[in-house]
PDB file of N, CA and C in Angstrom:
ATOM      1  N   UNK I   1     -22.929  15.388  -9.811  1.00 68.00           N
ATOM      2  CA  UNK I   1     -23.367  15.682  -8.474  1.00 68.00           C
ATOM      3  C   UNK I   1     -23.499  14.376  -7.706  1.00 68.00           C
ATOM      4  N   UNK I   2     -22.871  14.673  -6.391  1.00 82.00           N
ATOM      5  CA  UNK I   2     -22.846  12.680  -5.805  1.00 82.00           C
ATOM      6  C   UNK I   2     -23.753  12.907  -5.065  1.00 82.00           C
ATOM      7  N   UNK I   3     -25.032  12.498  -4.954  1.00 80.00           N
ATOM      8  CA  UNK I   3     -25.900  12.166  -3.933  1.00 80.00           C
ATOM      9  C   UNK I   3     -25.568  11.940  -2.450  1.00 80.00           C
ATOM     10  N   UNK I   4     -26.027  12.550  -1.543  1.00 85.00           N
ATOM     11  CA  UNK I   4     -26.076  12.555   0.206  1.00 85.00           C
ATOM     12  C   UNK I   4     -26.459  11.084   0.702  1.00 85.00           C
ATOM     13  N   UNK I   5     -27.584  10.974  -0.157  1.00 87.00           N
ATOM     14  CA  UNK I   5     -28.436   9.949   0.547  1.00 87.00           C
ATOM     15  C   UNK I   5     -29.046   9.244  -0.929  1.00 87.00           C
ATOM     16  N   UNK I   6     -29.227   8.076  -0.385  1.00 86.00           N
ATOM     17  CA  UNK I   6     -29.753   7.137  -1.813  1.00 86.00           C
ATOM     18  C   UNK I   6     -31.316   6.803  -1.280  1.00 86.00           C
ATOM     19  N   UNK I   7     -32.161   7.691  -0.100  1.00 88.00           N
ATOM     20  CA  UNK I   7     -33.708   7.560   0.566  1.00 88.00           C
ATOM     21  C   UNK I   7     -34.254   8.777  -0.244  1.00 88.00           C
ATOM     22  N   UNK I   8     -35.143   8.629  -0.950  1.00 83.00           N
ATOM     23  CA  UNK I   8     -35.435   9.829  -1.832  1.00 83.00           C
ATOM     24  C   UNK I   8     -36.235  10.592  -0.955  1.00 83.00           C
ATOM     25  N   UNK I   9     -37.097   9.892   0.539  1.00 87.00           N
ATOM     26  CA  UNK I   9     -37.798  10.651   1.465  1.00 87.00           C
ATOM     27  C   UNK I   9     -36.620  11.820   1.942  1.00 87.00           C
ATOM     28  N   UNK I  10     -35.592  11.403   2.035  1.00 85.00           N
ATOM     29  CA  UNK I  10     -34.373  12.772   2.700  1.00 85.00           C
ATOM     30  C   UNK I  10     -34.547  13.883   1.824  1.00 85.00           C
ATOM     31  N   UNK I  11     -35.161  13.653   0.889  1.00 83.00           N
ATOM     32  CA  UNK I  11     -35.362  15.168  -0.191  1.00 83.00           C
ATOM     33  C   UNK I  11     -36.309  15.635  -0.155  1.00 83.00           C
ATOM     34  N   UNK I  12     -37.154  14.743   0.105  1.00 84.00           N
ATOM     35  CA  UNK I  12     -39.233  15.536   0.376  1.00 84.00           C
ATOM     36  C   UNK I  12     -39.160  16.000   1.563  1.00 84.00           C
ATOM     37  N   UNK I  13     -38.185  16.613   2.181  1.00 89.00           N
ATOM     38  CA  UNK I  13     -38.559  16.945   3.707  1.00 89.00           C
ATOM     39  C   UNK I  13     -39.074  18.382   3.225  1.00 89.00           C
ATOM     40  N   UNK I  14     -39.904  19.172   3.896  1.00 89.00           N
ATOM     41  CA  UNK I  14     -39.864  20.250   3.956  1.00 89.00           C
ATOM     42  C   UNK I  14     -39.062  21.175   4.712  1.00 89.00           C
ATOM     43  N   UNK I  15     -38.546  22.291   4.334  1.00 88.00           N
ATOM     44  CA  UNK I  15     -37.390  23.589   4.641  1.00 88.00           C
ATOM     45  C   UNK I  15     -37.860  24.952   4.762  1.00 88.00           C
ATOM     46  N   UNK I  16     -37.253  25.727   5.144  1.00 85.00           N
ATOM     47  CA  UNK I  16     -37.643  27.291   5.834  1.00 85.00           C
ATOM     48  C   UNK I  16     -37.815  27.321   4.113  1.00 85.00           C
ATOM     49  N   UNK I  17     -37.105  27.200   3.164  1.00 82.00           N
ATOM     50  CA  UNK I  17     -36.685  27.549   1.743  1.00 82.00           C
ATOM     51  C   UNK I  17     -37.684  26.755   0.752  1.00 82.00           C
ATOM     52  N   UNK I  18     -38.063  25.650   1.164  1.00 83.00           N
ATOM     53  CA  UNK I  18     -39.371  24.928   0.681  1.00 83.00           C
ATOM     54  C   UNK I  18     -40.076  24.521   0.867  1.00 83.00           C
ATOM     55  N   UNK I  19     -41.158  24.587   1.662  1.00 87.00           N
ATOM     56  CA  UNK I  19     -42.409  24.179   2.493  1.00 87.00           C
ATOM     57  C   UNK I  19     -43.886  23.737   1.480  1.00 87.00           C
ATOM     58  N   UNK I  20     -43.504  22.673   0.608  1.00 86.00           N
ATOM     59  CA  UNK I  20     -44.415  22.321   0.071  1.00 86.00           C
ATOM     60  C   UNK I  20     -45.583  21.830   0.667  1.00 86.00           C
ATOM     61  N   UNK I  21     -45.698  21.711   1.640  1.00 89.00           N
ATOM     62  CA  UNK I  21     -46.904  21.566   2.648  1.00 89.00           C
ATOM     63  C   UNK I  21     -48.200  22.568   2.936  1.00 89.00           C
ATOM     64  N   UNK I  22     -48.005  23.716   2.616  1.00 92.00           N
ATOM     65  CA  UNK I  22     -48.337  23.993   2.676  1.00 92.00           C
ATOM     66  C   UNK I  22     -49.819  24.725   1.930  1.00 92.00           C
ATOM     67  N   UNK I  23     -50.840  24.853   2.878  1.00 95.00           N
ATOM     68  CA  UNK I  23     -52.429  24.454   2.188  1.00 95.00           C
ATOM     69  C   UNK I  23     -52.664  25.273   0.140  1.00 95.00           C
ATOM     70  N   UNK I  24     -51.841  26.467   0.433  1.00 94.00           N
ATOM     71  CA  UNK I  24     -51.978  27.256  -0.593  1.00 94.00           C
ATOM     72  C   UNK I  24     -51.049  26.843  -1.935  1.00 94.00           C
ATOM     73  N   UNK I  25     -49.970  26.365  -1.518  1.00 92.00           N
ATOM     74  CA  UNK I  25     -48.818  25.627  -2.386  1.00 92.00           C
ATOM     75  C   UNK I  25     -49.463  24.129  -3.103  1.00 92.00           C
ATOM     76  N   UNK I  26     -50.171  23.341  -1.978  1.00 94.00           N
ATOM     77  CA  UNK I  26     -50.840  22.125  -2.521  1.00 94.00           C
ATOM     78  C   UNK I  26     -51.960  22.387  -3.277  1.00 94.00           C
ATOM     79  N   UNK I  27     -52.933  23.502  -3.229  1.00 96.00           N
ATOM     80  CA  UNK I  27     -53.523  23.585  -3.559  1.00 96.00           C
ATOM     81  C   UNK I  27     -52.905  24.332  -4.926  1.00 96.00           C
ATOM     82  N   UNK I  28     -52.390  25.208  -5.298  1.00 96.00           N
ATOM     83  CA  UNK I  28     -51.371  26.082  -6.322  1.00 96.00           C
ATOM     84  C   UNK I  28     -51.014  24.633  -7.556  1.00 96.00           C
ATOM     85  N   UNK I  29     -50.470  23.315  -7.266  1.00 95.00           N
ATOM     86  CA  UNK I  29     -49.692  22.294  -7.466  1.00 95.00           C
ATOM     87  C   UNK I  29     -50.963  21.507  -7.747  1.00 95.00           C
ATOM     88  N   UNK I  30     -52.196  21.265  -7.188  1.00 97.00           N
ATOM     89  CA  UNK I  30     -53.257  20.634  -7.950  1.00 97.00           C
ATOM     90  C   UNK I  30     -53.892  21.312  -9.062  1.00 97.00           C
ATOM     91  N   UNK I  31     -53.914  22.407  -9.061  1.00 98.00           N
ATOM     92  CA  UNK I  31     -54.594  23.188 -10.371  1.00 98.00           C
ATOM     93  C   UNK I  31     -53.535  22.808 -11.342  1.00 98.00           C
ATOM     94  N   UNK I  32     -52.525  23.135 -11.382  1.00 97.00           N
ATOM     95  CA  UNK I  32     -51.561  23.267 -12.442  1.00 97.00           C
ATOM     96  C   UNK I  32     -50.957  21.893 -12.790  1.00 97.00           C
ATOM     97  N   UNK I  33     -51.402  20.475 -12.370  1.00 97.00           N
ATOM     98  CA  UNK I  33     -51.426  19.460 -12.969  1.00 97.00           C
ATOM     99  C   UNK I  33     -52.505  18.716 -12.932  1.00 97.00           C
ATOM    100  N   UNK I  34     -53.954  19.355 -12.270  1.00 98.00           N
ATOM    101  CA  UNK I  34     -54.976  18.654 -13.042  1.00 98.00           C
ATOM    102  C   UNK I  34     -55.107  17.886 -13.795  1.00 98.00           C
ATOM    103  N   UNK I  35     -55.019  18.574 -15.065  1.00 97.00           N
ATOM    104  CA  UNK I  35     -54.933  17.571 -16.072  1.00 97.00           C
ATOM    105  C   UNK I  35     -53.848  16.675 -16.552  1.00 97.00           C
ATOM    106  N   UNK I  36     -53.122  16.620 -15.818  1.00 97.00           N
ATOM    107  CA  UNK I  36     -51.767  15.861 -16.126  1.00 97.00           C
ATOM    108  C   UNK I  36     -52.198  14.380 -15.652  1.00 97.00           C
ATOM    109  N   UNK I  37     -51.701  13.232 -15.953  1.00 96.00           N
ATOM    110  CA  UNK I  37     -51.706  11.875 -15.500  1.00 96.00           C
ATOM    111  C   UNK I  37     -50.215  11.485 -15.181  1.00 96.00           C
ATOM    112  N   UNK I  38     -49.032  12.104 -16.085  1.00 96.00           N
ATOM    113  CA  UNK I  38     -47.892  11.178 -16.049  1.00 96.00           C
ATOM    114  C   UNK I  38     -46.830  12.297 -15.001  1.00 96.00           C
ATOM    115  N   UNK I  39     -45.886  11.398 -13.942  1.00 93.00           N
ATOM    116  CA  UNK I  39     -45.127  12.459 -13.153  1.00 93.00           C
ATOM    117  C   UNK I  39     -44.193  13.332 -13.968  1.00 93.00           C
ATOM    118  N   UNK I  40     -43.570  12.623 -14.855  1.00 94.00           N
ATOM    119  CA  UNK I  40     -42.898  13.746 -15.360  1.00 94.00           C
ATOM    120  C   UNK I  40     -43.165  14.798 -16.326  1.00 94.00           C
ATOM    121  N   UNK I  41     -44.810  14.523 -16.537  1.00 96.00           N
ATOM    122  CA  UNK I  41     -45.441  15.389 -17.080  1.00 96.00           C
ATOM    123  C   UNK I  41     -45.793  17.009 -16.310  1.00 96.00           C
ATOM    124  N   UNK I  42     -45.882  16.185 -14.972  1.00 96.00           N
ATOM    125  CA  UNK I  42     -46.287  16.980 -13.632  1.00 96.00           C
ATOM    126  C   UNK I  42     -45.292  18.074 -13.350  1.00 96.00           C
ATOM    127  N   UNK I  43     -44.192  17.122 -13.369  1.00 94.00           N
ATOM    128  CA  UNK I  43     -42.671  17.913 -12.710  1.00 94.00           C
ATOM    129  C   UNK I  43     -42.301  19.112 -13.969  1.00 94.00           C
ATOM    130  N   UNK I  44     -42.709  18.198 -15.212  1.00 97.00           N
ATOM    131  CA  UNK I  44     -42.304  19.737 -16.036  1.00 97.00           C
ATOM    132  C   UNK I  44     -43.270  20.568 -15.775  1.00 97.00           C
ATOM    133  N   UNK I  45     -44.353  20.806 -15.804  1.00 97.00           N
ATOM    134  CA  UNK I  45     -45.451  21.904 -16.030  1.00 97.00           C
ATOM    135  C   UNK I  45     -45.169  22.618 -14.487  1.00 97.00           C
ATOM    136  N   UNK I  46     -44.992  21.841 -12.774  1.00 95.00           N
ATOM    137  CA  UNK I  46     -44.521  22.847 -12.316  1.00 95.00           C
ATOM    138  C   UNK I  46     -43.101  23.314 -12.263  1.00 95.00           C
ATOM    139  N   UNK I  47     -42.242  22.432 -12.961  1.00 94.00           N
ATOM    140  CA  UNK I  47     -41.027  23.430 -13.079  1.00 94.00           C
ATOM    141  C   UNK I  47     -41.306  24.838 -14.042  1.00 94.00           C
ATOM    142  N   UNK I  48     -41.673  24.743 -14.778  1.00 96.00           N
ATOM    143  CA  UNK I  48     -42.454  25.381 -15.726  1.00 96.00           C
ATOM    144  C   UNK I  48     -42.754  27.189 -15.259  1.00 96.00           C
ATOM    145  N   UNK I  49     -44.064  26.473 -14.656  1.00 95.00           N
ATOM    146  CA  UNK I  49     -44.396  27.665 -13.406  1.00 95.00           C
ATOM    147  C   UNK I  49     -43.877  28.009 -12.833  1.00 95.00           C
ATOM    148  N   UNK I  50     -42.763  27.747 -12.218  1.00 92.00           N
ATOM    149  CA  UNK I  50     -41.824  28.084 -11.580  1.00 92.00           C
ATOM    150  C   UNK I  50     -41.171  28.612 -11.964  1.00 92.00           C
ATOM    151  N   UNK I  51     -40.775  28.636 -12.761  1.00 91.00           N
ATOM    152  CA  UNK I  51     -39.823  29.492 -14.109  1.00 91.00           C
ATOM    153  C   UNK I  51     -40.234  30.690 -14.249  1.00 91.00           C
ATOM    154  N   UNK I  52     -41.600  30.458 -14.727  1.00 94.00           N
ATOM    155  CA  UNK I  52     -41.968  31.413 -15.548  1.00 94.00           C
ATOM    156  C   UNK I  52     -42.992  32.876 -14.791  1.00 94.00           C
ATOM    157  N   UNK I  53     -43.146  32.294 -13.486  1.00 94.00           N
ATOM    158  CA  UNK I  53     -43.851  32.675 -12.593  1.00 94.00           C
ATOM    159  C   UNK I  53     -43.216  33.968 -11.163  1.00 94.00           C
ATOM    160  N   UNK I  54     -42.368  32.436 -10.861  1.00 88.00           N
ATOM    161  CA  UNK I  54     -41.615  33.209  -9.522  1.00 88.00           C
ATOM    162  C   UNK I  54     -40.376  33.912 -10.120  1.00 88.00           C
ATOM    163  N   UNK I  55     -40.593  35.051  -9.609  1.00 87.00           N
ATOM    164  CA  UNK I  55     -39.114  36.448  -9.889  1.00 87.00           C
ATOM    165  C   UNK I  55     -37.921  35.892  -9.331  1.00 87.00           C
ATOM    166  N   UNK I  56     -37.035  35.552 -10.090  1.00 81.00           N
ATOM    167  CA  UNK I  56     -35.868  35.471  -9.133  1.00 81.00           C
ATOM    168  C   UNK I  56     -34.686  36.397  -9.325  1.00 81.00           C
ATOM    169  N   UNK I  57     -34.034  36.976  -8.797  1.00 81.00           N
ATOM    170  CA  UNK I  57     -32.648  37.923  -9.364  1.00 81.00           C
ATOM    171  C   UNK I  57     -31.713  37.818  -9.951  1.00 81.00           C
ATOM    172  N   UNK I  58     -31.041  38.866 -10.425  1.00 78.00           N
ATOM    173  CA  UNK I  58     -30.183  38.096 -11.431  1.00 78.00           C
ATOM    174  C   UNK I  58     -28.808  37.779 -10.318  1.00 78.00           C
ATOM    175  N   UNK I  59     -28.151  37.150 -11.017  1.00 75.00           N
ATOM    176  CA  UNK I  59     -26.697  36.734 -10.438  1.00 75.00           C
ATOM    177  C   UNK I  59     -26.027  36.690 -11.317  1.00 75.00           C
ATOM    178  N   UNK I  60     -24.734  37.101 -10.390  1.00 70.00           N
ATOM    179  CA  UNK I  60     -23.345  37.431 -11.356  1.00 70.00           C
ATOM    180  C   UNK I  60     -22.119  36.421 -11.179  1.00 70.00           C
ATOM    181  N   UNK I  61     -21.751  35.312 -12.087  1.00 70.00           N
ATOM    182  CA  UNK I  61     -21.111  34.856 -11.405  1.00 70.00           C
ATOM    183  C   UNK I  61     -19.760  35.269 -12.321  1.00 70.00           C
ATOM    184  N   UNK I  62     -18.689  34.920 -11.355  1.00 73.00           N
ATOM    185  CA  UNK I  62     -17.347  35.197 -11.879  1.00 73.00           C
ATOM    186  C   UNK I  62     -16.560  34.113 -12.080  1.00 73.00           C
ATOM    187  N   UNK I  63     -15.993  33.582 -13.551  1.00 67.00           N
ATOM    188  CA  UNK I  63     -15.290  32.596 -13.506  1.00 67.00           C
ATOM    189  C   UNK I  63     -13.872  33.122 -13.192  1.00 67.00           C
ATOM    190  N   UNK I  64     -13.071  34.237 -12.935  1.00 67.00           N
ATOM    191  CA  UNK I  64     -12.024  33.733 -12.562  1.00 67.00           C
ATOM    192  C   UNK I  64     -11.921  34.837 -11.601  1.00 67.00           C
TER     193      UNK I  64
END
């Protein structure tokens, strides 16, 4: 995957599709790494939740 931009701020923007800003999401994102100290400790536990949490649908893809 070739990167857009080499400013890692161009990726923290918030989107109609990801609005991490928001009071209930930040707050959602402090409980669930509380106890965490290290980031990529962080990033797994909410990828994690994310996973395991939010419904997503299935998809069909077609290789040919």
């Amino acid at each position: 995957m070739k990167l857009r931009s080499q400013n890692l701020a161009d990726y923290l923007q918030c989107t109609d599709n990801i609005d991490w800003q928001t009071p209930a999401i930040i707050e959602q994102t402090q409980a669930i790494t509380a106890s965490l100290t290290h980031d990529i400790e962080k990033a797994q536990a909410l990828f994690e939740w994310v996973r395991d949490t939010i419904p997503m649908p299935a998809i069909s893809i077609q290789m040919w």
